[in-house]
Short mmCIF file of C-alpha atoms in Angstrom, two decimals:
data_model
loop_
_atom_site.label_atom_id
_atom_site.label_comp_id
_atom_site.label_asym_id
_atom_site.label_seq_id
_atom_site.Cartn_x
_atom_site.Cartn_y
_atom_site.Cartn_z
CA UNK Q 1 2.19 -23.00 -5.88
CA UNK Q 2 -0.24 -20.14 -5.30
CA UNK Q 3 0.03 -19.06 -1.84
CA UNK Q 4 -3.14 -15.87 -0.77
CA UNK Q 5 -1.90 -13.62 2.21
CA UNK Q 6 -3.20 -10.78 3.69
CA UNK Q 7 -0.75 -7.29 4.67
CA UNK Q 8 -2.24 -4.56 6.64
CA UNK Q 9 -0.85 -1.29 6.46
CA UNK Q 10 -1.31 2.95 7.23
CA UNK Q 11 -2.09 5.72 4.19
CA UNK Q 12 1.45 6.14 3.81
CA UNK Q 13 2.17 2.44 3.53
CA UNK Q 14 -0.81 2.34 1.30
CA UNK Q 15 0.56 4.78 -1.07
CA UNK Q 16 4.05 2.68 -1.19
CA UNK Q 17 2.30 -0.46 -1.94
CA UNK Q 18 0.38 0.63 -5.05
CA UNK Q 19 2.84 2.68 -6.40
CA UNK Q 20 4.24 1.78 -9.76
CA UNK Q 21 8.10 1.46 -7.78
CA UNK Q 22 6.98 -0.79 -5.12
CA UNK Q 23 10.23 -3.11 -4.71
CA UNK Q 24 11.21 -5.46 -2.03
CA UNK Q 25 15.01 -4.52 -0.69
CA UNK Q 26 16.74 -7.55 0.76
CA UNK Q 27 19.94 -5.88 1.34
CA UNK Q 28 23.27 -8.30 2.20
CA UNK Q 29 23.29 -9.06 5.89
CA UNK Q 30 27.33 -8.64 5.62
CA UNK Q 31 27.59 -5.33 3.83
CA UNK Q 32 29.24 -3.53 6.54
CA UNK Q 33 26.69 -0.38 5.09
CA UNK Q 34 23.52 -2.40 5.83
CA UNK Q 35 22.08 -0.57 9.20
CA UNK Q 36 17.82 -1.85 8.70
CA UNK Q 37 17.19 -4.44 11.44
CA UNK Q 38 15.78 -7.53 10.03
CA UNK Q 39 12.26 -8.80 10.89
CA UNK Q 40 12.06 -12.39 12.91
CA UNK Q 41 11.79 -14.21 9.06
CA UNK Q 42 14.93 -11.77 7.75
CA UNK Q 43 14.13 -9.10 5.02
CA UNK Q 44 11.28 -8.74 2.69
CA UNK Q 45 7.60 -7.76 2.80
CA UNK Q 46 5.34 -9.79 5.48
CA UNK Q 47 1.88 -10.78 4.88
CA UNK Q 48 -0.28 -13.15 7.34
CA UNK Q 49 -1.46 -16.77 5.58
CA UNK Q 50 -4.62 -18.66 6.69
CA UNK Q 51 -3.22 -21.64 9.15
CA UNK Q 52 -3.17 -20.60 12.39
CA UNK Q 53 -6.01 -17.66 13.01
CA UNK Q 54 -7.86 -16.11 10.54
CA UNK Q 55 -4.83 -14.03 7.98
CA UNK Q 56 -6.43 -11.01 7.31
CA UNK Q 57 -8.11 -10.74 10.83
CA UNK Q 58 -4.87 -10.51 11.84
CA UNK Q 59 -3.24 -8.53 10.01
CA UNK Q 60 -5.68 -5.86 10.79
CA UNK Q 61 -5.78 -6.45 14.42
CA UNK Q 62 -1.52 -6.32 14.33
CA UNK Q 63 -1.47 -3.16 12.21
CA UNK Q 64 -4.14 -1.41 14.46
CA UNK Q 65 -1.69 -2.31 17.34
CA UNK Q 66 0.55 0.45 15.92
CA UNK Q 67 -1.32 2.82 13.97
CA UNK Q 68 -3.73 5.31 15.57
CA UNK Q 69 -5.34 5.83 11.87
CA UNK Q 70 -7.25 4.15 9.41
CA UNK Q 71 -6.06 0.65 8.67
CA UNK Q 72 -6.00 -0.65 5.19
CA UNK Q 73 -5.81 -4.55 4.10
CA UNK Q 74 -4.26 -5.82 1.24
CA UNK Q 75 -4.64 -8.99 -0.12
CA UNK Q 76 -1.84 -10.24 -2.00
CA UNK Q 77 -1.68 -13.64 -4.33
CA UNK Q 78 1.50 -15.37 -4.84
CA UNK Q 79 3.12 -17.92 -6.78
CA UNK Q 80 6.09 -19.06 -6.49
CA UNK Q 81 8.32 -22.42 -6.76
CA UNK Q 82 8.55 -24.93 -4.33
CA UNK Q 83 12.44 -24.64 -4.41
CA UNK Q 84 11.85 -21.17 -4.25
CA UNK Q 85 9.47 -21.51 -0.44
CA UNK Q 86 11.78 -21.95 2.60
CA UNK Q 87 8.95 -23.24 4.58
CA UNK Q 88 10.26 -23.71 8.45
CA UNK Q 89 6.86 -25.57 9.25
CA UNK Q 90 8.49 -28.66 7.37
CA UNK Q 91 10.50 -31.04 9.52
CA UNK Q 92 12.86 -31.40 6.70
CA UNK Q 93 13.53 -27.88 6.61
CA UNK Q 94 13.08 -26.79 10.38
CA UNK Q 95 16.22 -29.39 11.07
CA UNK Q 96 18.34 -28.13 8.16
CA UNK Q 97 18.07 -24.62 9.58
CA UNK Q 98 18.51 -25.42 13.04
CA UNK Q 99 22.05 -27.33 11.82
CA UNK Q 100 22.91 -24.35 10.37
CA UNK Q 101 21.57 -22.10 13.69
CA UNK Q 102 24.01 -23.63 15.83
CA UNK Q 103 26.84 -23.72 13.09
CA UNK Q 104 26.40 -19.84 12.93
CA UNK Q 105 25.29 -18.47 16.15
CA UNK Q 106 28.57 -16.94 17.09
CA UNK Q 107 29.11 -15.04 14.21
CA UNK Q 108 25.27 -14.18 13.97
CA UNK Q 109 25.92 -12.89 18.01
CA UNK Q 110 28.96 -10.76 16.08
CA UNK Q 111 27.07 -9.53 13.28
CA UNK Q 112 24.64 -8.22 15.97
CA UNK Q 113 26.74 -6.37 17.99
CA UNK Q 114 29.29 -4.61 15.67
CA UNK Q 115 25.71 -3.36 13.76
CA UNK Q 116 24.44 -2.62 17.67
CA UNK Q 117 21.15 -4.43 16.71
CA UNK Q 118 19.07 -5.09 19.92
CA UNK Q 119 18.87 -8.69 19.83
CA UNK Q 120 17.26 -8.87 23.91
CA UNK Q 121 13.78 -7.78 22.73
CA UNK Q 122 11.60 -10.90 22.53
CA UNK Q 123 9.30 -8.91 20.42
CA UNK Q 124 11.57 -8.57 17.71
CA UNK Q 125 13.64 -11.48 17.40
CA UNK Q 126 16.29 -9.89 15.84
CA UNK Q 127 18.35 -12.39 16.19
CA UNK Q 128 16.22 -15.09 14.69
CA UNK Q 129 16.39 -12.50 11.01
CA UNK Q 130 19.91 -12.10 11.12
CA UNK Q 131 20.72 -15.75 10.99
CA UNK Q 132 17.88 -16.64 8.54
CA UNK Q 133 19.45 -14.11 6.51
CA UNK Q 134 22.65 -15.94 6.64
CA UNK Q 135 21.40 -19.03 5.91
CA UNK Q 136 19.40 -17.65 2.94
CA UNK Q 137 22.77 -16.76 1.92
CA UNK Q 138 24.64 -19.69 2.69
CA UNK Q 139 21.24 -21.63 0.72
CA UNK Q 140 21.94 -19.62 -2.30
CA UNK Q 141 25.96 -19.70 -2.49
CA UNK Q 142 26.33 -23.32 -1.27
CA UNK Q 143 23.04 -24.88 -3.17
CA UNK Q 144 22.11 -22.75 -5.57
CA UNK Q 145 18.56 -22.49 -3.82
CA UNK Q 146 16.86 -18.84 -4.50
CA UNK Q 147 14.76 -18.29 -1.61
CA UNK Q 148 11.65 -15.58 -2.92
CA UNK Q 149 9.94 -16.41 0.17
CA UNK Q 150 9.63 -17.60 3.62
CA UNK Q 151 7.14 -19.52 5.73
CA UNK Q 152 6.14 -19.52 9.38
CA UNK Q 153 4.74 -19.92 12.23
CA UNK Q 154 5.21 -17.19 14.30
CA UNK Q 155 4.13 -15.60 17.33
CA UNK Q 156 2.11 -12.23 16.80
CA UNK Q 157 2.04 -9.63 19.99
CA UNK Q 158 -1.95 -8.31 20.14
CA UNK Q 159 -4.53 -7.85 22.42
CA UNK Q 160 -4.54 -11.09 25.08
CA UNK Q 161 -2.09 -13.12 23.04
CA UNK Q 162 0.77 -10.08 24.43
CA UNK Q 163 2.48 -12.10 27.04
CA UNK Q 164 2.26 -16.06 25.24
CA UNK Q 165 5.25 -17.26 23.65
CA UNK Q 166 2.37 -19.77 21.61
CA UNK Q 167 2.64 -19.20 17.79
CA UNK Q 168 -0.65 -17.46 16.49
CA UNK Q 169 0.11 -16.92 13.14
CA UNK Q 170 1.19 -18.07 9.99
CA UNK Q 171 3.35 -15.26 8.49
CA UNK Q 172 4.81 -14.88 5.06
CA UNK Q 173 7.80 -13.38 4.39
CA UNK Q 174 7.94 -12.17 0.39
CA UNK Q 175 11.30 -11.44 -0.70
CA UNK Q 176 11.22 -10.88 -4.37
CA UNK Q 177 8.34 -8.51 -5.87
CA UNK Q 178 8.46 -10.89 -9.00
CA UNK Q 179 6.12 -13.57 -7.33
CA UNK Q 180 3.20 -11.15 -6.46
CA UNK Q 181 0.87 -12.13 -9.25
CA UNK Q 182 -1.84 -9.94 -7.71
CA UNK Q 183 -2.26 -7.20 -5.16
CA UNK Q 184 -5.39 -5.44 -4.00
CA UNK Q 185 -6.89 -3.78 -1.22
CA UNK Q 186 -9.28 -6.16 0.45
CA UNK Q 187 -12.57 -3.59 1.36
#
């Protein structure tokens, strides 16, 4: 399946991207050494998908948010394997995960705390990465299920949408460089 999606970055993220040793880290949420706090769809590099709002409208507009410098959007082209695409938009898959949510929580609360992640910023959701991460895990060691990427609907803080829990975009979590068939800033 090809999947287009749209990143938007700074210069310094810009240089990172097209660099010849761009990689995408997922470390082990266990590893007691692991200290980077997890995005709301766990580790990897996010990009914005049509769906919801416009993808690369977005992704500008929530880059800008940050960045007090020129913005630069990349659009990236995927494919990757339907067993490879934990998509959380499908019932199938939403229920599954939510099974495994409440299975987990505890020891997702425990991972939290002993790696004094903030998990009471709404902004973040913390929380939600730690236990995807777990249950990409538990997907992989229990089903043999690689998961190279992640689907979502998600709810991105700009401008007027800054106080609405509604979701507003449809984010894509890429967690295995080897899917990125192309990648090119979008002028």
């Amino acid at each position: 399946m090809e999947i287009q999606s749209f990143h938007g970055t700074n210069m310094l993220g810009k240089k990172k991207i097209t660099s010849k040793s761009f990689t995408i880290k997922i470390p082990l949420m266990v590893n007691e050494n692991n200290k980077r706090v997890p995005g709301s769809l766990g580790y990897g590099f996010y990009t914005y998908i049509d769906g919801l709002s416009d993808a690369r409208e977005l992704a500008y507009e929530y880059s800008h948010k940050f960045k007090d410098e020129p913005i630069f959007i990349f659009k990236i082209v995927s494919n990757i394997e339907g067993t490879n695409l934990l998509d959380l938009n499908e019932d199938d898959s939403k229920n599954a995960y939510r099974s495994f949510y409440k299975k987990v929580f505890r020891s997702a609360e425990n991972i939290c705390k002993n790696k004094h992640f903030k998990i009471n910023n709404k902004k973040q959701h913390v929380f939600d990465g730690v236990v995807l991460e777990l249950y990409v895990q538990y997907l992989m060691q229990h089903k043999h299920i690689v998961v190279k990427g992640i689907i979502h609907d998600t709810v991105t803080y700009i401008h007027e949408d800054g106080l609405s829990d509604i979701e507003n975009g449809r984010e894509f979590c890429i967690r295995s460089r080897d899917i990125i068939k192309e990648l090119s800033e979008d002028t």
